[in-house]
XYZ file of C-alpha atoms in Angstrom:
412
model
C -57.383 -30.593 -46.753
C -55.409 -33.331 -44.949
C -56.797 -34.669 -41.687
C -54.765 -34.158 -38.510
C -54.308 -37.908 -38.058
C -52.746 -38.152 -41.523
C -49.905 -35.764 -40.645
C -46.722 -36.329 -38.667
C -45.222 -32.928 -37.936
C -41.437 -32.745 -37.534
C -41.052 -28.993 -36.968
C -38.422 -27.783 -34.486
C -40.854 -25.608 -32.546
C -43.571 -24.805 -31.927
C -43.841 -28.557 -32.002
C -46.486 -31.221 -32.362
C -48.963 -31.418 -29.468
C -50.980 -34.445 -28.285
C -54.406 -34.181 -29.910
C -56.307 -35.114 -26.731
C -54.494 -32.389 -24.788
C -55.485 -29.808 -27.401
C -59.097 -30.996 -27.342
C -59.274 -30.691 -23.567
C -57.588 -27.280 -23.675
C -59.999 -26.071 -26.368
C -62.967 -26.953 -24.155
C -61.327 -25.294 -21.133
C -60.783 -22.127 -23.154
C -64.562 -21.835 -23.501
C -65.719 -23.121 -20.105
C -63.262 -24.147 -17.403
C -64.561 -26.549 -14.769
C -68.189 -25.528 -15.422
C -67.531 -21.986 -14.211
C -69.060 -20.408 -17.318
C -65.741 -18.639 -17.985
C -62.810 -19.819 -20.061
C -59.487 -20.533 -18.427
C -57.892 -17.469 -20.062
C -60.577 -15.257 -18.501
C -60.044 -16.281 -14.876
C -57.813 -14.047 -12.786
C -54.235 -15.182 -12.437
C -54.752 -14.509 -8.712
C -57.734 -16.860 -8.489
C -57.723 -20.208 -6.737
C -58.200 -21.841 -10.135
C -54.904 -20.364 -11.332
C -53.092 -21.230 -8.117
C -54.245 -24.836 -8.336
C -53.139 -25.113 -11.971
C -49.665 -23.786 -11.147
C -49.238 -25.947 -8.053
C -50.371 -29.109 -9.850
C -48.042 -28.477 -12.770
C -45.123 -27.871 -10.412
C -45.849 -31.026 -8.437
C -46.217 -33.155 -11.564
C -43.015 -31.780 -13.078
C -41.146 -32.486 -9.847
C -42.551 -36.028 -9.797
C -41.783 -36.745 -13.451
C -38.169 -35.517 -13.288
C -37.496 -36.404 -9.612
C -36.811 -32.774 -8.649
C -36.019 -32.485 -4.916
C -38.410 -29.674 -3.985
C -36.728 -29.107 -0.616
C -33.671 -27.859 -2.522
C -35.132 -26.460 -5.766
C -37.793 -23.966 -6.791
C -39.799 -24.444 -9.988
C -40.622 -21.097 -11.593
C -43.021 -20.417 -14.463
C -42.188 -17.254 -16.385
C -43.223 -15.374 -19.477
C -41.239 -15.156 -22.716
C -39.059 -17.825 -24.289
C -35.835 -19.539 -23.401
C -33.836 -16.669 -24.901
C -35.037 -14.439 -22.070
C -33.120 -16.696 -19.706
C -29.854 -15.805 -21.435
C -30.087 -12.499 -19.552
C -31.831 -13.847 -16.452
C -29.020 -16.309 -15.782
C -26.424 -13.524 -15.890
C -28.407 -11.163 -13.680
C -29.337 -13.733 -11.060
C -26.161 -15.797 -10.832
C -23.810 -12.839 -10.766
C -26.033 -11.572 -7.965
C -25.737 -14.935 -6.212
C -21.955 -14.768 -6.651
C -21.900 -11.366 -4.927
C -24.211 -12.630 -2.169
C -21.984 -15.634 -1.482
C -18.857 -13.486 -1.165
C -20.706 -11.000 1.038
C -21.892 -13.821 3.300
C -18.295 -15.042 3.573
C -17.337 -11.676 5.042
C -16.026 -9.762 2.026
C -16.141 -5.987 2.392
C -17.479 -3.729 -0.333
C -13.909 -2.803 -1.300
C -12.970 -6.500 -1.484
C -16.004 -7.124 -3.685
C -15.055 -4.262 -5.982
C -11.633 -5.843 -6.485
C -13.170 -9.293 -7.018
C -15.526 -7.966 -9.684
C -12.530 -7.037 -11.836
C -11.704 -10.741 -12.192
C -15.290 -12.015 -12.380
C -15.752 -14.745 -15.007
C -18.788 -16.562 -16.356
C -17.890 -19.743 -18.248
C -19.585 -20.725 -21.529
C -19.257 -23.964 -23.486
C -20.322 -23.128 -27.040
C -21.551 -26.054 -29.131
C -24.072 -24.370 -31.422
C -26.061 -21.279 -32.236
C -28.053 -21.132 -28.997
C -25.109 -21.391 -26.598
C -23.251 -18.884 -28.782
C -26.104 -16.389 -28.420
C -26.129 -16.839 -24.657
C -22.356 -16.341 -24.503
C -22.664 -13.105 -26.465
C -25.457 -11.888 -24.197
C -23.226 -12.345 -21.143
C -20.518 -10.306 -22.857
C -23.046 -7.597 -23.713
C -24.316 -7.295 -20.144
C -21.052 -7.666 -18.228
C -18.362 -6.780 -20.749
C -16.649 -9.293 -23.022
C -13.738 -9.700 -20.612
C -16.078 -11.315 -18.084
C -17.516 -13.971 -20.444
C -15.004 -16.811 -20.679
C -15.200 -19.008 -23.759
C -14.469 -22.442 -22.290
C -14.685 -24.087 -25.710
C -16.019 -23.373 -29.189
C -16.723 -26.620 -31.015
C -16.127 -24.982 -34.396
C -12.462 -24.514 -33.495
C -11.979 -28.189 -32.662
C -13.900 -29.413 -35.715
C -12.230 -30.445 -38.956
C -14.980 -28.603 -40.870
C -14.840 -25.378 -38.867
C -18.579 -25.695 -38.311
C -20.853 -26.742 -35.465
C -21.571 -30.453 -35.307
C -19.386 -31.739 -32.482
C -18.487 -31.087 -28.839
C -14.921 -30.127 -27.963
C -13.288 -32.872 -25.825
C -13.410 -31.987 -22.136
C -9.624 -32.290 -21.937
C -9.451 -29.168 -24.114
C -11.886 -27.079 -22.089
C -10.585 -23.884 -20.434
C -12.692 -23.691 -17.283
C -12.192 -20.857 -14.802
C -11.396 -21.992 -11.258
C -13.832 -19.603 -9.538
C -16.380 -18.795 -12.241
C -19.754 -17.461 -11.161
C -21.230 -20.349 -13.164
C -20.625 -22.692 -16.113
C -23.212 -22.636 -18.900
C -24.034 -25.020 -21.728
C -26.931 -25.932 -24.015
C -27.818 -29.607 -23.548
C -29.291 -29.972 -27.044
C -28.568 -27.675 -29.976
C -31.519 -27.740 -32.375
C -29.878 -26.171 -35.446
C -27.068 -28.686 -36.032
C -28.491 -31.601 -34.053
C -25.849 -31.792 -31.301
C -26.751 -33.225 -27.886
C -24.585 -33.846 -24.837
C -24.699 -37.631 -24.366
C -24.491 -37.241 -20.584
C -23.637 -34.745 -17.857
C -20.020 -33.576 -18.424
C -17.528 -35.407 -16.204
C -15.465 -32.291 -15.496
C -18.511 -30.486 -14.095
C -19.638 -33.198 -11.688
C -19.723 -32.276 -7.985
C -16.801 -33.513 -5.907
C -17.140 -35.934 -2.997
C -17.418 -33.034 -0.553
C -20.245 -31.489 -2.604
C -18.149 -28.653 -4.002
C -17.973 -27.848 -7.662
C -19.088 -25.268 -10.216
C -22.608 -23.889 -10.411
C -23.831 -25.450 -13.637
C -26.537 -23.942 -15.842
C -28.151 -25.850 -18.692
C -30.542 -24.771 -21.412
C -32.754 -27.834 -21.961
C -35.395 -26.162 -24.102
C -35.355 -28.867 -26.756
C -34.779 -32.106 -24.838
C -36.507 -31.612 -21.490
C -38.814 -34.457 -20.394
C -37.119 -36.836 -22.852
C -34.564 -38.488 -20.536
C -33.629 -38.601 -16.830
C -31.666 -35.633 -15.479
C -29.226 -35.582 -12.524
C -31.011 -32.490 -11.207
C -28.797 -32.058 -8.159
C -25.749 -31.545 -10.404
C -27.249 -28.248 -11.608
C -27.725 -24.779 -10.215
C -30.300 -23.889 -12.872
C -32.102 -25.835 -15.584
C -34.330 -23.774 -17.865
C -36.469 -24.525 -20.890
C -39.032 -22.945 -23.154
C -42.290 -24.893 -23.230
C -42.966 -25.146 -26.949
C -41.051 -28.288 -27.892
C -41.661 -31.063 -25.361
C -43.681 -29.328 -22.658
C -46.527 -27.334 -24.180
C -47.138 -24.313 -26.362
C -45.130 -21.115 -26.833
C -45.533 -18.433 -24.202
C -43.935 -19.645 -20.983
C -40.494 -20.687 -19.817
C -39.677 -22.833 -16.802
C -36.634 -22.522 -14.562
C -35.671 -25.128 -11.978
C -33.458 -23.140 -9.600
C -31.482 -24.258 -6.567
C -32.932 -22.354 -3.621
C -29.641 -21.090 -2.238
C -29.057 -19.236 -5.522
C -32.260 -17.213 -5.328
C -31.644 -14.523 -2.644
C -30.329 -11.359 -4.259
C -28.075 -8.591 -2.902
C -29.609 -5.106 -2.649
C -29.590 -3.017 -5.855
C -27.462 -0.371 -4.143
C -24.622 -2.849 -3.701
C -24.891 -4.103 -7.295
C -24.821 -0.510 -8.516
C -21.768 0.250 -6.376
C -19.979 -2.746 -7.840
C -20.805 -1.667 -11.379
C -22.893 -4.766 -12.056
C -26.184 -4.826 -13.977
C -29.378 -4.776 -11.911
C -32.009 -7.228 -13.194
C -35.371 -5.901 -14.311
C -38.023 -7.126 -11.893
C -39.348 -9.478 -14.585
C -36.047 -11.379 -14.489
C -35.563 -11.597 -10.728
C -35.932 -15.176 -9.610
C -36.460 -14.150 -5.971
C -39.492 -11.978 -6.784
C -40.980 -14.705 -8.980
C -40.382 -17.372 -6.330
C -41.921 -15.297 -3.532
C -45.077 -14.851 -5.602
C -45.373 -18.499 -6.726
C -44.680 -17.482 -10.352
C -47.332 -14.753 -10.111
C -45.348 -11.553 -9.768
C -47.355 -10.301 -12.754
C -50.013 -11.664 -15.134
C -48.801 -15.078 -16.178
C -50.545 -16.938 -19.003
C -52.383 -19.556 -16.955
C -53.704 -21.146 -20.159
C -50.130 -21.969 -21.206
C -49.373 -23.427 -17.767
C -52.587 -25.462 -17.956
C -51.557 -27.024 -21.274
C -48.088 -27.842 -19.920
C -49.750 -29.425 -16.904
C -51.955 -31.566 -19.128
C -48.913 -32.723 -21.111
C -47.319 -33.799 -17.821
C -50.439 -35.653 -16.709
C -50.503 -37.507 -20.016
C -46.838 -38.460 -19.658
C -47.316 -39.599 -16.059
C -50.300 -41.761 -17.015
C -48.479 -43.218 -20.031
C -45.198 -44.101 -18.302
C -45.370 -45.676 -14.817
C -41.577 -45.322 -14.645
C -41.946 -41.636 -15.541
C -39.208 -39.994 -17.624
C -37.286 -43.260 -18.010
C -40.216 -44.581 -20.041
C -40.169 -41.635 -22.416
C -36.385 -41.991 -22.733
C -36.811 -45.534 -24.049
C -39.241 -44.351 -26.718
C -37.073 -41.348 -27.648
C -34.025 -43.576 -28.082
C -36.017 -46.005 -30.218
C -37.405 -43.281 -32.515
C -33.980 -41.749 -33.061
C -32.423 -45.163 -33.628
C -34.954 -46.057 -36.320
C -34.338 -42.833 -38.248
C -30.549 -42.821 -37.914
C -30.416 -46.469 -39.006
C -32.365 -45.659 -42.161
C -29.969 -42.810 -42.973
C -26.888 -44.943 -42.271
C -28.191 -47.619 -44.644
C -27.673 -45.210 -47.562
C -24.322 -43.421 -47.026
C -24.130 -42.616 -50.732
C -27.379 -40.618 -50.519
C -27.442 -39.064 -47.033
C -24.899 -37.336 -44.826
C -25.733 -37.051 -41.111
C -24.550 -33.617 -39.939
C -23.265 -34.072 -36.355
C -20.499 -36.404 -35.201
C -21.797 -39.844 -34.245
C -20.956 -39.530 -30.537
C -23.066 -36.366 -30.090
C -26.045 -37.046 -32.342
C -29.223 -35.508 -30.984
C -32.198 -37.759 -30.292
C -34.467 -34.736 -30.672
C -33.221 -32.966 -33.824
C -31.960 -35.334 -36.498
C -30.107 -33.187 -39.037
C -28.915 -34.511 -42.383
C -28.251 -33.606 -46.000
C -29.218 -35.275 -49.246
C -25.865 -35.501 -51.022
C -26.454 -37.625 -54.107
C -27.092 -36.063 -57.489
C -25.654 -33.276 -59.591
C -27.909 -30.724 -57.915
C -28.044 -31.280 -54.156
C -30.394 -28.353 -53.632
C -32.859 -29.817 -56.108
C -32.550 -33.247 -54.464
C -33.399 -31.807 -51.038
C -36.337 -29.894 -52.457
C -37.593 -33.137 -53.993
C -37.169 -34.886 -50.625
C -39.242 -32.195 -48.901
C -41.924 -32.148 -51.591
C -42.374 -35.915 -51.667
C -42.318 -36.283 -47.870
C -44.904 -33.510 -47.463
C -47.179 -35.299 -49.943
C -47.071 -38.307 -47.605
C -47.990 -36.218 -44.546
C -44.419 -35.939 -43.235
C -44.260 -32.173 -42.731
C -41.940 -29.625 -41.116
C -38.736 -31.350 -42.255
C -36.947 -28.333 -43.690
C -33.677 -27.540 -41.913
C -32.973 -24.322 -40.034
C -32.751 -21.302 -42.325
C -29.118 -20.670 -41.316
C -27.831 -24.091 -42.425
C -30.440 -25.623 -44.741
C -30.700 -29.360 -45.236
C -33.256 -31.624 -43.580
C -34.173 -31.713 -39.894
C -36.524 -34.207 -38.245
C -37.421 -33.046 -34.741
C -38.527 -36.190 -32.920
C -39.986 -34.535 -29.846
C -42.021 -36.475 -27.297
C -45.370 -36.068 -29.062
C -44.091 -37.561 -32.330
C -45.311 -41.191 -32.199
C -43.152 -44.231 -32.820
C -45.270 -44.950 -35.887
C -44.284 -41.548 -37.248
C -40.590 -42.429 -36.940
C -41.229 -45.709 -38.742
C -43.079 -43.900 -41.515
C -40.250 -41.397 -41.964
C -37.636 -44.179 -41.977
C -39.591 -45.996 -44.686
C -39.677 -42.838 -46.790
C -35.941 -42.262 -46.270
C -35.332 -45.759 -47.649
C -37.760 -45.375 -50.567
C -36.370 -41.976 -51.556
C -32.818 -43.335 -51.559
C -33.812 -46.193 -53.847
C -35.617 -43.895 -56.256
């Protein structure tokens, strides 16, 4: 059996975890803080649980420079996909609340609902799923497809981002949604979109971003967003919890009676941000063990990088650069999937293209890399190929080892 230290795991999620964090968590699962009980056995209403949540929230806010006077940090159950629905429920509710506060009557609101739009920028499988979920909940006529990168691509496939000049944004959309990093085809927004930036007077669209696969890896202009959400199991911890960073003015919800009168979906209590915020993420039994692990990951990051997320960004850029450079050195053997200007630093997707049997060549690549302890490199089942997910816990030495193998395989 291979030793843990001999393996560099490149899986897209659940992802590699820091060994020292797992060791500390394993001990806490048996006996937390010398209480004689494991962390998973303590009540989620206990002071132990409250302290774990509050510390994790404070450390996350510190690491990402989240202004806590303007934003709530919510820990929730389920994965990032659960937020596809939560965003619709909560932000359509916020849209109603804003119009009601501006003096709109119920009859005015009923008329406004007929033209309600939620904008979606589709750049891969995850944003496409979220777009379809909005159409399912509200009706397809209310989900506006701002752009579909397949339609602007010469291949007709995901792997690029439609130029902003070709986007069809709605002037008064309830929100604009995009996925910051698409794991399947390795597409990442290089920066916050220019056309979504707030204006000088502070006005602008409410922007929602799914950052499940690149959170904690680079600085974020938090105040440009209404909501940032992410599942924990790639850069933040283990599977089981999702985090939402929500602007506070978007949290109050209109009464269910009004939503029902307007013909809009009423969120299940589990997806109501206001209920979760009022209970400090403890509306129901949250997995405190999962929050504890995420908190330990944050503490490790904060102790490793005095300049916080900017330090991790430097390492992430370096790892991706090493691997992409190795692939580019052999254009006759490898084809990098996404366009160069949107290449993901987190999910490096490529194909082995040389040889009469490409499928056999990729199988050989996977077999030989696994023998060297480079595991989890198989591409997503929907597209195949090779995918190296260089999440935060993958060390720089691991990227160097993979790059060396990429070079050796090409030569052989």
